C-alpha angles and dihedrals in degrees: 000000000000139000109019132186105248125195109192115194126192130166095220129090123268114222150045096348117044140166138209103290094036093050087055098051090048095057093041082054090057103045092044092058094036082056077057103260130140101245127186110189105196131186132211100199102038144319133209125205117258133159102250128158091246135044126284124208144163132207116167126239111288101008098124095173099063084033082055092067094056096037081056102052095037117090085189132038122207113180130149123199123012105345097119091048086052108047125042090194085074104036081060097043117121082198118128099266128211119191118186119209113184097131112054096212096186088062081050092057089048085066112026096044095040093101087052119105101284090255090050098041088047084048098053086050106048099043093059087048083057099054086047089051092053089044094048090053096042103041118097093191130026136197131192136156116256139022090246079059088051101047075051108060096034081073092052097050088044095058083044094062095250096118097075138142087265097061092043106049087054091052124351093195095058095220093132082055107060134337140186111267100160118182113276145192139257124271082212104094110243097252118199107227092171148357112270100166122010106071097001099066111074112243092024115101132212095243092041125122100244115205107199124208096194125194113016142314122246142172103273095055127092109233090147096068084047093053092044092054096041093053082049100050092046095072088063100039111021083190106077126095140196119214127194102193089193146045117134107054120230093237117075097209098062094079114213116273135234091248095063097059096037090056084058097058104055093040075066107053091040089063095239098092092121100005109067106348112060127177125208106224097202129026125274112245117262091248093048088057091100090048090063098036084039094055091038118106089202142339130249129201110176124171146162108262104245137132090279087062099046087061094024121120107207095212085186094078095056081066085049090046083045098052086035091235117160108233139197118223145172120262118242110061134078092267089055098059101040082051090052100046098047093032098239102148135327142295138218146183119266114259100011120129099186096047093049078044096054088041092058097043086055100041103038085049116031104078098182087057090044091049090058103046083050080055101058100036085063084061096060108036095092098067095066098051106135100236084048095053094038086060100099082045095054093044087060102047083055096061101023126179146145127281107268099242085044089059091053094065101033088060090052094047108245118146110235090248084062102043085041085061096055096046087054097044114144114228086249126149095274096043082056097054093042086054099050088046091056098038078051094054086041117042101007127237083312093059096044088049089051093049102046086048097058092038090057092039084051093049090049 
């Protein structure tokens, strides 16, 4: 109970100029010492200085002596992405672990490395499947962003072995397992200090209707269907502009994608590379975000319909909910449905340049309609306040514990590679002896018959 030592890790860079899972450890950073807690936020790729309420640190990936002094401070760990494949230290830990899962990287895999040789590409899957499914078995707590994601991971930790009787007599809802914390905005209103697009870019006019792309552009959007209808929609109105806020991604490690250069390209052929499509070729700073949201005339999300979108939370459209910006987006995802439901915006088929054509026409001219979406978009920003999404998360730091089936093995004194081995334990011949020895200890000749004979009625 109470005040806990908190150690924070994420593998993107702290400072100026910060992306999606950064940005979220920095604000958990700040509601879990706001809640009182001692909280150390450290970063495997950089760190700037910067004057913050809680400690800032930086260890880079696999140095597990510098990693030793903060594992051993800490009373929670909180890390997303590939901290427990990179430092033993923490592979080893009998600290209470968090992992938070709120990208499923291996769905990821399935899209970006798709146009990779078939045994890469099975590699690349199947290695991020693997740092999920040690986190899965590791972690004492999880967090992920929507309840689809929810309903999702619960099948993976099932098939894991996590949801045991352990785990469910302690609580059959599973809530202390794991809980929604999506990403979230901040309670501070977005303020414009300058101008960074209309009239400073050049081809983009004061009075022109600016659609922002914020955050970056990856594989598994759909840039291509955008370009087309804006190409489309500036014949008619020579005016309207598209603006991609990010291309190069703040940390070095995340390599430019194919997408980016093959937008460009037909941004390019379609005549509108420089009129009326523009990409930014760095990333706009952390603090310069409201600039961009404040100067937009609406947002626009657009993707392919696969299995990543179906779990995917588009973290770009909390920017747009912060600047109060109404959006058009593409069906099939979280976000769509709660724009559609809350009319916040509008929503179009995948892949169809006449409907997203038809959406931005509506939504860029009709100010009645775009008056209202501002509306309604005023009545659910609140939900997604960060101290108001981080509040499963801070409820468990208070009362932090260990899962019910990990305490089981720290007391006895097994180390988590040991106890990861067993839970993954194929039914071979020598998992089947050990577990006659031990039903025979345990239950008697009676027990063992009993169990054979459901075991080979289960088989046939």
């Amino acid at each position: 109970m109470g005040k806990k030592r908190v150690l924070i890790i994420t593998g993107d860079p702290i400072g100026a100029s910060m992306a999606g899972p950064a940005i979220r450890a920095w604000h958990m950073a700040y509601s879990l010492t706001q809640a009182g807690n001692s909280v150390r936020l450290l970063s495997c790729t950089s760190v700037e200085k910067i004057e913050v309420p809680f400690g800032l640190e930086y260890v880079a990936f696999g140095d597990d002596e510098s990693f030793k002094v903060h594992e051993q401070w800490a009373e929670v760990i909180i890390f997303q992405g590939h901290a427990l494949l990179v430092f033993e230290v923490l592979r080893k830990s009998n600290k209470i672990l968090v992992a938070d899962i709120y990208d499923p990287m291996h769905l990821e895999q399935l899209e970006q490395a798709k146009n990779l040789p078939t045994e890469k590409w099975v590699e690349r899957v199947k290695s991020e499947t693997d740092v999920l499914n040690d986190q899965l078995l590791r972690g004492d707590f999880f967090i992920c962003a929507s309840e689809r994601q929810r309903d999702f991971w619960l099948g993976q930790l099932a098939a894991l072995g996590r949801l045991n009787p352990y785990v469910y007599k302690k609580d059959n809802s599973l809530d202390s397992l794991i809980a929604v914390v999506p990403f979230g905005l901040s309670e501070v209103e977005p303020i414009h200090t300058r101008n960074v697009m209309k009239g400073v870019i050049p081809g983009i006019g004061i009075n022109d209707q600016v659609i922002l792309w914020s955050g970056g552009l990856y594989d598994w959007f759909d840039p291509q269907t955008l370009i087309k209808s804006v190409a489309q929609l500036s014949k008619k109105y020579p005016t309207v502009k598209l603006f991609f806020q990010g291309t190069k991604h703040p940390n070095p490690h995340v390599t430019e994608m194919d997408i980016v250069k093959t937008s460009k390209e037909l941004a390019g052929s379609l005549g509108v590379l420089d009129t009326n499509v523009f990409f930014n070729d760095s990333w706009v700073p952390f603090s310069e975000r409201s600039n961009f949201l404040l100067e937009a005339d609406i947002g626009v999300s657009t993707h392919h319909l696969h299995v990543e979108t179906a779990f995917s939370f588009r973290t770009r459209i909390l920017d747009y909910l912060w600047a109060r910006l109404p959006m058009v987006v593409t069906r099939g995802d979280f976000f769509a449905n709660l724009v559609e439901l809350k009319q916040l915006g509008i929503t179009v088929e995948d892949k169809d340049t006449s409907d997203l054509t038809i959406a931005l026409e509506k939504i860029l001219f009709d100010k009645e309609l775009h008056s209202k979406f501002r509306s309604n978009i005023e009545k659910v920003r609140a939900e997604f306040y960060w101290n108001t999404v981080f509040s499963p998360l801070v409820d468990f730091v208070n009362n932090a514990c260990h899962a019910s089936d990990n305490e089981i093995w720290i007391k006895e004194g097994r180390n988590f590679e040991f106890q990861a081995e067993q839970l993954k334990q194929p039914v071979g011949f020598k998992y089947l002896v050990t577990a006659a020895i031990h039903t025979y200890k345990k239950e008697g000749l009676t027990g063992l018959f009993s169990k054979i004979s459901r075991f080979v009625n289960r088989k046939n």
